[in-house]
Short mmCIF file of C-alpha atoms in Angstrom, two decimals:
data_model
loop_
_atom_site.label_atom_id
_atom_site.label_comp_id
_atom_site.label_asym_id
_atom_site.label_seq_id
_atom_site.Cartn_x
_atom_site.Cartn_y
_atom_site.Cartn_z
CA MET C 1 25.76 54.76 19.95
CA GLU C 2 29.49 55.37 19.50
CA SER C 3 28.94 56.69 15.98
CA ASN C 4 26.18 59.02 17.22
CA SER C 5 28.43 60.45 19.94
CA SER C 6 31.18 60.90 17.33
CA VAL C 7 28.70 62.74 15.11
CA LYS C 8 27.63 65.03 17.96
CA GLU C 9 31.24 65.85 18.74
CA LEU C 10 31.98 66.57 15.08
CA ILE C 11 28.92 68.79 14.68
CA ARG C 12 29.88 70.94 17.67
CA LYS C 13 33.35 71.39 16.18
CA GLN C 14 32.03 72.26 12.73
CA VAL C 15 29.13 74.39 14.01
CA PRO C 16 30.14 76.38 17.12
CA ASP C 17 26.64 77.90 17.50
CA TRP C 18 24.87 74.52 17.28
CA ASP C 19 23.44 74.85 20.83
CA ASP C 20 22.23 78.42 20.33
CA GLU C 21 18.45 78.23 20.70
CA THR C 22 17.56 81.14 18.44
CA ILE C 23 19.84 80.07 15.57
CA ALA C 24 18.89 76.39 15.91
CA THR C 25 15.17 77.20 15.75
CA ALA C 26 15.69 79.08 12.48
CA ARG C 27 17.77 76.26 11.01
CA PHE C 28 15.27 73.53 11.94
CA LYS C 29 12.30 75.23 10.26
CA ALA C 30 10.86 73.99 6.98
CA PHE C 31 11.67 75.82 3.75
CA ASN C 32 9.21 78.55 2.77
CA GLY C 33 9.08 81.01 -0.11
CA GLN C 34 11.50 81.25 -3.01
CA ARG C 35 14.78 79.38 -3.17
CA SER C 36 16.72 82.59 -2.64
CA ASP C 37 15.10 82.77 0.83
CA TRP C 38 16.46 79.41 2.00
CA GLU C 39 19.43 78.78 -0.33
CA SER C 40 22.00 79.45 2.42
CA LYS C 41 20.18 77.13 4.80
CA TYR C 42 20.12 74.37 2.18
CA GLN C 43 23.87 74.75 1.58
CA PHE C 44 24.46 74.54 5.35
CA TRP C 45 22.63 71.21 5.72
CA ARG C 46 24.04 69.78 2.49
CA ASP C 47 27.63 70.52 3.51
CA LEU C 48 27.04 69.23 7.05
CA ILE C 49 25.68 65.92 5.71
CA LEU C 50 28.72 65.47 3.45
CA LYS C 51 31.21 66.40 6.20
CA THR C 52 29.60 64.03 8.69
CA SER C 53 29.51 61.15 6.21
CA ARG C 54 33.15 61.73 5.24
CA HIS C 55 34.10 61.82 8.93
CA LEU C 56 32.43 58.44 9.49
CA GLY C 57 33.97 56.99 6.29
CA LEU C 58 30.54 56.38 4.74
CA PHE C 59 29.17 57.05 1.30
CA ILE C 60 26.05 54.90 1.77
CA ILE C 61 23.80 56.38 4.47
CA SER C 62 20.29 55.99 5.82
CA ALA C 63 18.12 59.09 5.40
CA SER C 64 16.09 58.22 8.49
CA GLN C 65 19.27 57.88 10.57
CA VAL C 66 20.50 61.23 9.30
CA LYS C 67 17.27 62.93 10.27
CA ASN C 68 16.41 61.18 13.53
CA GLU C 69 19.86 60.42 15.00
CA TRP C 70 22.65 62.50 13.50
CA PHE C 71 20.98 65.89 13.72
CA ASN C 72 18.47 65.20 16.48
CA ARG C 73 18.61 68.00 19.03
CA GLY C 74 16.76 67.49 22.29
CA GLY C 75 14.24 65.18 20.64
CA LEU C 76 13.68 67.57 17.72
CA SER C 77 14.66 66.80 14.14
CA PRO C 78 15.14 69.37 11.37
CA LEU C 79 11.84 69.88 9.57
CA CYS C 80 13.66 71.06 6.45
CA LEU C 81 15.74 67.89 6.11
CA ASP C 82 13.15 66.17 3.91
CA ASP C 83 13.39 69.03 1.42
CA VAL C 84 17.20 69.05 1.67
CA LEU C 85 17.48 65.35 0.85
CA LEU C 86 14.93 65.57 -1.96
CA LEU C 87 16.75 68.52 -3.51
CA MET C 88 20.08 66.69 -3.23
CA TYR C 89 18.45 63.72 -4.98
CA SER C 90 17.02 65.83 -7.80
CA GLU C 91 20.41 67.53 -8.35
CA GLY C 92 22.29 64.24 -8.45
CA ASP C 93 24.10 64.57 -5.11
CA ILE C 94 22.21 61.50 -3.89
CA VAL C 95 21.14 58.31 -5.67
CA LEU C 96 19.02 55.46 -4.37
CA SER C 97 20.69 52.10 -3.86
CA LYS C 98 18.16 50.46 -6.18
CA ASP C 99 19.03 53.02 -8.87
CA VAL C 100 22.63 51.83 -9.06
CA VAL C 101 23.23 50.18 -12.41
CA ASP C 102 24.07 46.50 -12.02
CA PRO C 103 27.53 46.07 -13.61
CA THR C 104 27.05 42.31 -13.89
CA SER C 105 24.08 42.70 -16.26
CA GLY C 106 24.29 43.13 -20.02
CA ARG C 107 24.76 46.44 -21.77
CA ILE C 108 21.15 46.65 -22.93
CA SER C 109 19.92 46.05 -19.40
CA GLN C 110 22.26 48.74 -18.07
CA LEU C 111 21.04 51.29 -20.64
CA PHE C 112 17.42 50.51 -19.80
CA GLN C 113 18.08 50.97 -16.09
CA LYS C 114 19.78 54.33 -16.68
CA MET C 115 16.80 55.58 -18.69
CA ARG C 116 14.38 54.42 -16.00
CA ASN C 117 16.39 56.26 -13.32
CA LEU C 118 16.18 59.52 -15.26
CA MET C 119 12.40 59.21 -15.53
CA VAL C 120 11.92 58.30 -11.87
CA ARG C 121 14.22 61.11 -10.63
CA SER C 122 11.93 63.82 -11.99
CA THR C 123 8.87 62.45 -10.15
CA ALA C 124 10.51 61.36 -6.88
CA LYS C 125 8.78 61.98 -3.54
CA PRO C 126 10.45 62.56 -0.15
CA GLU C 127 9.08 59.26 1.24
CA LEU C 128 11.06 57.38 -1.42
CA LEU C 129 14.36 58.48 0.13
CA PHE C 130 13.50 56.98 3.53
CA GLU C 131 12.63 53.51 2.22
CA GLU C 132 16.22 52.35 1.58
CA PRO C 133 19.83 53.54 1.93
CA VAL C 134 21.02 56.34 -0.32
CA ILE C 135 24.43 56.93 -1.89
CA LEU C 136 26.34 60.21 -1.81
CA THR C 137 27.79 60.52 -5.29
CA SER C 138 30.71 62.85 -4.45
CA LEU C 139 31.93 60.55 -1.67
CA LEU C 140 31.39 57.53 -3.94
CA LYS C 141 33.75 59.06 -6.52
CA ASP C 142 36.35 59.75 -3.83
CA LYS C 143 36.16 56.18 -2.55
CA ALA C 144 36.44 54.74 -6.06
CA ALA C 145 39.55 56.83 -6.73
CA GLU C 146 40.98 55.63 -3.40
CA ILE C 147 40.47 51.97 -4.39
CA VAL C 148 42.20 52.53 -7.74
CA ASP C 149 45.16 54.22 -6.02
CA LEU C 150 45.37 51.37 -3.53
CA LEU C 151 45.52 48.77 -6.31
CA ASN C 152 48.00 50.90 -8.22
CA GLU C 153 50.42 50.73 -5.27
CA SER C 154 50.53 46.92 -5.38
CA ASN C 155 50.52 46.53 -9.19
CA TRP C 156 52.97 47.91 -11.74
CA THR C 157 50.95 47.07 -14.84
CA SER C 158 48.48 49.38 -16.59
CA SER C 159 45.54 47.23 -15.46
CA CYS C 160 44.89 44.46 -12.96
CA VAL C 161 42.42 41.68 -12.29
CA VAL C 162 41.11 40.99 -8.77
CA THR C 163 38.59 38.53 -7.46
CA MET C 164 35.22 39.84 -6.34
CA LYS C 165 35.99 38.72 -2.79
CA LYS C 166 39.17 40.81 -2.72
CA PHE C 167 37.39 43.76 -4.31
CA GLN C 168 34.61 43.62 -1.71
CA SER C 169 37.13 43.53 1.14
CA LEU C 170 38.85 46.63 -0.27
CA CYS C 171 35.55 48.49 -0.69
CA GLY C 172 34.18 47.60 2.74
CA GLY C 173 31.38 45.18 1.85
CA PRO C 174 29.19 43.82 -0.96
CA ASN C 175 26.91 46.89 -1.15
CA GLU C 176 29.84 49.30 -1.24
CA ALA C 177 31.62 47.16 -3.85
CA SER C 178 28.52 47.07 -6.06
CA ALA C 179 28.20 50.87 -5.97
CA ILE C 180 31.91 51.46 -6.64
CA LEU C 181 32.00 48.91 -9.46
CA SER C 182 28.92 50.53 -11.01
CA HIS C 183 30.63 53.92 -10.94
CA LEU C 184 33.92 52.61 -12.34
CA SER C 185 32.11 50.67 -15.05
CA GLY C 186 30.06 53.71 -16.01
CA SER C 187 33.23 55.79 -16.38
CA GLY C 188 34.98 53.07 -18.43
CA LYS C 189 37.57 52.32 -15.74
CA ALA C 190 36.45 48.77 -14.83
CA GLN C 191 34.66 45.73 -16.18
CA TYR C 192 33.04 42.78 -14.50
CA LEU C 193 34.22 39.30 -15.56
CA SER C 194 33.56 35.74 -14.49
CA VAL C 195 34.74 32.20 -15.20
CA ASN C 196 33.03 28.88 -14.54
CA ARG C 197 35.50 26.00 -14.12
CA LYS C 198 34.04 23.54 -11.63
CA GLU C 199 33.35 26.61 -9.47
CA PHE C 200 31.88 29.94 -10.47
CA VAL C 201 34.43 32.71 -9.96
CA GLU C 202 33.68 36.44 -10.23
CA GLY C 203 36.19 39.22 -10.61
CA VAL C 204 36.87 42.78 -11.73
CA LYS C 205 39.31 44.14 -14.29
CA ILE C 206 40.38 47.69 -13.42
CA SER C 207 42.42 50.21 -15.39
CA LEU C 208 45.21 51.72 -13.29
CA SER C 209 46.12 54.37 -15.85
CA SER C 210 44.29 57.30 -17.39
CA MET C 211 43.19 55.10 -20.30
CA PRO C 212 39.87 53.19 -20.28
CA VAL C 213 40.01 49.54 -19.35
CA SER C 214 40.52 47.17 -22.27
CA SER C 215 37.94 44.55 -23.24
CA ILE C 216 37.88 41.22 -21.44
CA SER C 217 40.05 38.53 -23.05
CA SER C 218 40.58 34.83 -22.44
CA LEU C 219 43.87 35.69 -20.75
CA ASP C 220 41.99 37.84 -18.23
CA THR C 221 39.73 34.92 -17.31
CA ASP C 222 42.76 32.65 -16.94
CA ILE C 223 44.46 35.19 -14.68
CA LEU C 224 41.27 35.49 -12.62
CA HIS C 225 41.17 31.73 -12.10
CA LEU C 226 44.85 31.64 -11.11
CA ILE C 227 44.42 34.50 -8.64
CA TRP C 228 41.35 32.81 -7.18
CA THR C 229 43.43 29.62 -6.81
CA THR C 230 46.17 31.46 -4.92
CA GLU C 231 43.63 32.97 -2.54
CA LYS C 232 42.08 29.53 -1.90
CA LEU C 233 45.53 28.03 -1.25
CA GLU C 234 46.44 30.86 1.12
CA GLU C 235 43.20 30.26 3.02
CA GLN C 236 43.94 26.53 3.19
CA ILE C 237 47.45 27.21 4.48
CA GLY C 238 45.95 29.38 7.21
CA VAL C 239 43.57 26.59 8.22
CA LEU C 240 46.43 24.08 8.31
CA ASP C 241 48.54 26.42 10.44
CA ARG C 242 45.76 26.71 12.99
CA ARG C 243 45.22 22.92 12.96
CA TYR C 244 48.95 22.36 13.41
CA GLU C 245 49.10 24.71 16.40
CA THR C 246 46.04 23.10 17.99
CA SER C 247 47.44 19.57 17.56
CA ARG C 248 50.77 20.65 19.02
CA LYS C 249 49.15 22.10 22.13
CA LEU C 250 46.96 19.02 22.62
CA ALA C 251 49.95 16.71 22.18
CA LEU C 252 51.94 18.61 24.81
CA ALA C 253 49.00 18.58 27.20
CA ALA C 254 48.58 14.82 26.73
CA LEU C 255 52.26 14.23 27.43
CA ASN C 256 52.08 16.32 30.60
CA SER C 257 49.08 14.33 31.79
CA GLY C 258 50.82 11.01 31.06
CA SER C 259 48.42 9.92 28.28
CA LYS C 260 50.84 8.53 25.73
CA LYS C 261 48.23 7.16 23.31
CA VAL C 262 46.42 10.50 23.08
CA ALA C 263 49.73 12.29 22.60
CA LEU C 264 50.64 9.95 19.73
CA ARG C 265 47.30 10.53 18.05
CA HIS C 266 47.73 14.32 18.18
CA ALA C 267 51.32 13.96 17.00
CA ARG C 268 50.05 12.00 13.98
CA GLU C 269 47.56 14.80 13.20
CA LEU C 270 50.34 17.33 13.63
CA LYS C 271 52.50 15.47 11.12
CA LEU C 272 49.64 15.21 8.64
CA ALA C 273 48.93 18.96 8.90
CA SER C 274 52.62 19.72 8.34
CA GLU C 275 52.81 17.55 5.21
CA SER C 276 49.58 19.01 3.82
CA ARG C 277 50.87 22.52 4.39
CA GLU C 278 54.09 21.73 2.55
CA LYS C 279 52.15 20.44 -0.46
CA CYS C 280 49.94 23.55 -0.51
CA CYS C 281 52.99 25.82 -0.33
CA THR C 282 54.60 23.99 -3.25
CA PHE C 283 51.48 24.32 -5.36
CA LEU C 284 51.09 27.98 -4.35
CA ASN C 285 54.65 28.73 -5.44
CA ARG C 286 54.00 27.17 -8.85
CA VAL C 287 50.84 29.23 -9.38
CA GLU C 288 52.63 32.43 -8.36
CA GLU C 289 55.46 31.62 -10.77
CA ILE C 290 52.92 31.33 -13.59
CA LEU C 291 51.39 34.68 -12.66
CA ASN C 292 54.85 36.28 -12.63
CA VAL C 293 55.60 34.84 -16.07
CA ILE C 294 52.35 36.29 -17.40
CA ALA C 295 53.10 39.69 -15.86
CA ASN C 296 56.61 39.70 -17.31
CA ALA C 297 55.26 38.68 -20.70
CA GLU C 298 52.76 41.54 -20.57
CA SER C 299 55.55 43.97 -19.73
CA THR C 300 57.68 42.62 -22.58
CA LYS C 301 54.73 42.99 -24.92
CA LYS C 302 54.31 46.64 -23.93
CA VAL C 303 58.01 47.31 -24.54
CA SER C 304 57.86 45.49 -27.88
CA GLU C 305 54.83 47.51 -28.95
CA ALA C 306 56.59 50.73 -27.98
CA ILE C 307 59.65 49.72 -30.00
CA GLN C 308 57.48 48.89 -33.01
CA ILE C 309 55.70 52.25 -32.79
CA GLY C 310 59.04 54.05 -32.60
CA ALA C 311 60.42 52.11 -35.57
CA GLN C 312 57.31 52.88 -37.61
CA ALA C 313 57.57 56.58 -36.77
CA MET C 314 61.24 56.62 -37.80
CA LYS C 315 60.38 54.90 -41.07
CA GLU C 316 57.55 57.29 -41.90
CA ASN C 317 59.70 60.34 -41.19
CA ARG C 318 62.78 58.85 -42.91
CA ILE C 319 64.93 59.06 -39.81
CA THR C 320 67.91 56.73 -39.54
CA VAL C 321 69.23 55.10 -36.39
CA GLU C 322 72.48 57.08 -36.75
CA GLU C 323 70.51 60.35 -36.69
CA VAL C 324 68.68 59.28 -33.55
CA GLU C 325 71.95 58.34 -31.84
CA HIS C 326 73.53 61.64 -32.89
CA CYS C 327 70.54 63.54 -31.53
CA LEU C 328 70.77 61.69 -28.21
CA GLU C 329 74.50 62.46 -27.97
CA GLU C 330 73.87 66.15 -28.58
CA PHE C 331 71.15 66.14 -25.95
CA GLU C 332 73.49 64.53 -23.42
CA GLU C 333 76.19 67.13 -24.16
CA TYR C 334 73.66 69.90 -23.78
CA ALA C 335 72.44 68.43 -20.47
CA ASP C 336 76.04 68.22 -19.18
CA SER C 337 76.74 71.83 -20.12
CA GLN C 338 73.54 72.94 -18.42
CA LYS C 339 74.59 71.15 -15.24
CA GLN C 340 77.98 72.89 -15.35
CA VAL C 341 76.29 76.27 -15.75
CA GLU C 342 73.98 75.54 -12.83
CA LYS C 343 76.93 74.56 -10.62
CA ALA C 344 78.79 77.73 -11.61
CA LEU C 345 75.76 79.86 -10.78
CA GLU C 346 75.36 78.12 -7.43
CA SER C 347 79.01 78.81 -6.57
CA THR C 348 78.78 82.52 -7.58
CA PRO C 349 78.68 84.76 -4.45
CA SER C 350 75.44 86.58 -3.75
CA TYR C 351 75.25 90.37 -3.93
CA VAL C 352 71.77 90.73 -2.55
CA GLY C 353 72.91 92.48 0.63
CA ILE C 354 74.90 95.25 -1.17
CA GLU C 355 73.29 98.70 -1.08
CA ASP C 356 73.45 101.31 -3.89
CA GLU C 357 75.24 103.77 -1.57
CA ASP C 358 78.02 101.27 -0.97
CA ILE C 359 78.46 100.80 -4.71
CA GLU C 360 78.68 104.56 -5.33
CA GLU C 361 81.17 105.02 -2.50
CA GLU C 362 83.36 102.28 -3.92
CA PHE C 363 83.16 103.90 -7.35
CA ARG C 364 84.27 107.28 -5.90
CA LYS C 365 87.31 105.61 -4.36
CA LEU C 366 88.24 104.21 -7.75
CA GLN C 367 87.92 107.68 -9.28
CA LEU C 368 90.22 109.13 -6.64
CA GLU C 369 92.78 106.39 -7.23
CA LEU C 370 92.70 107.10 -10.94
CA GLY C 371 93.15 110.82 -10.25
CA SER C 372 96.14 110.24 -7.98
CA GLU C 373 97.82 108.36 -10.79
CA ASP C 374 97.45 111.45 -13.07
CA LEU C 375 94.84 109.62 -15.09
CA GLN C 376 92.74 112.74 -15.36
CA PRO C 377 89.56 113.00 -17.41
CA PRO C 378 89.69 115.29 -20.47
CA ILE C 379 89.11 119.04 -20.10
CA GLN C 380 85.59 120.19 -20.83
CA GLN C 381 85.03 121.22 -24.43
CA ASP C 382 82.60 123.88 -25.58
CA GLY C 383 79.18 122.62 -26.47
CA VAL C 384 79.63 119.43 -24.42
CA ASN C 385 77.51 118.98 -21.28
CA ARG C 386 78.91 117.52 -18.05
CA MET C 387 77.78 114.15 -16.78
CA SER C 388 77.67 113.21 -13.09
CA GLY C 389 79.37 110.13 -11.66
CA LYS C 390 75.99 108.73 -10.65
CA GLU C 391 74.84 108.87 -14.25
CA ASN C 392 78.01 107.02 -15.35
CA VAL C 393 77.15 104.11 -13.10
CA ALA C 394 73.38 104.10 -13.61
CA GLU C 395 73.48 101.07 -15.83
CA SER C 396 76.12 99.30 -13.76
CA THR C 397 73.97 99.51 -10.61
CA GLU C 398 70.99 97.81 -12.22
CA SER C 399 72.26 94.43 -11.05
CA ALA C 400 75.13 93.18 -8.92
CA ASP C 401 76.34 90.82 -11.64
CA SER C 402 76.70 93.55 -14.31
CA LEU C 403 78.56 95.77 -11.78
CA SER C 404 81.46 93.34 -11.52
CA GLY C 405 81.95 93.40 -15.28
CA ALA C 406 81.70 97.22 -15.42
CA LEU C 407 84.40 97.68 -12.78
CA LEU C 408 86.77 95.28 -14.47
CA ASN C 409 86.36 96.93 -17.87
CA LEU C 410 86.56 100.46 -16.55
CA LYS C 411 88.89 102.68 -18.72
CA LEU C 412 89.19 106.21 -19.96
CA GLN C 413 87.62 107.18 -23.23
CA ASP C 414 88.43 109.79 -25.81
CA ALA C 415 87.21 113.29 -25.14
CA SER C 416 84.73 113.03 -27.96
CA GLU C 417 83.28 109.77 -26.55
CA LYS C 418 83.27 110.43 -22.77
CA LYS C 419 81.74 113.44 -21.08
CA PRO C 420 83.61 115.17 -18.18
CA VAL C 421 82.64 114.54 -14.58
CA ASN C 422 81.09 117.37 -12.53
CA GLN C 423 80.83 117.89 -8.77
CA ASP C 424 81.77 114.30 -7.87
CA VAL C 425 85.35 114.82 -9.16
CA ASP C 426 88.02 115.94 -6.75
CA PRO C 427 88.36 119.78 -6.62
CA ARG C 428 92.07 119.52 -7.38
CA LEU C 429 91.22 118.03 -10.77
CA GLU C 430 88.93 120.99 -11.48
CA ALA C 431 91.70 123.43 -10.67
CA ALA C 432 94.04 121.60 -13.02
#
């Protein structure tokens, strides 16, 4: 009931006109005519199903629940929903739970099941979708990626091995874990493995990088058994902690009631639970040490392989170690110089707020100062056109940085190289 009320609230937020009688009647009708006539209606229901499922955190849904509970409006269910679900199934947006390839079966069995699914999909009937739960493929992919990211946060290796029990708890249940494992196995990101040593232990090997998961080795099965052992020991420690706390409370109650014999019996159980817990913790520490040694050895192996690849590349290209070191030194010097340039640029004052008029006015003042010092421009020569002061500074005003350099390097030129200034020059200079 709570989920249904949450769905109703979500629908009214996503569809403001949900309670409009005229619009709802049109939406609830069955599909008629060509697809172009009801394509928009199909997209509406498809998107609403996906949004509602994502809101509830589900990628495995019941078609009957979707039709009769989620989108039930005043006792009426959408007549077109059968066609919507069937079309989603035929286009691959939905798969049946029984169509999920069993990742624990052999490769031949998996290939046979995939071929059977393709044949059945083309002849599926609407009633088939209401017989069992269905899986939304887009949400399944999102959930699988979420599980990989979650494992990647707690593991620093390129792949990891987890027990099936741990994998199921991460996925949300056995059915969800089976669907996610089937998807990851189909995309080459995971493999099922098992080991039978007194007890049958199942697990999953998952690639945490962009590369496909490597094939199962004897080391993977050993790691699976060790991880399973740590989980069993942690469970046993939890049981002993609860037994210890219970015995302690009973012993205190017996002492308060004056029953010394009962108190001694509970104290004996308390002591036994404490000793058992200490032994389990010691064994757990040893197992974890072994797992850490294996992880460190794997990391060392990766580094060693990288070094070997680098050495082989250097040998093939006839590159010496001295050349590599020299190249690294040059790169470090270049990086240092780049940092110095960046710091210098950051410390350079900004000229963004300076207007062109201000620049021209400042340039006129400089011209007047030069004129007052009798540094007059050459007299106009025949056949030579005048040039305005604005044209002299056209290039210098293109950017604030180039202006600073132009002002510092300002100097008079020879009459044949510099053209006289016109109306911007002081009238006294013209008279002269």
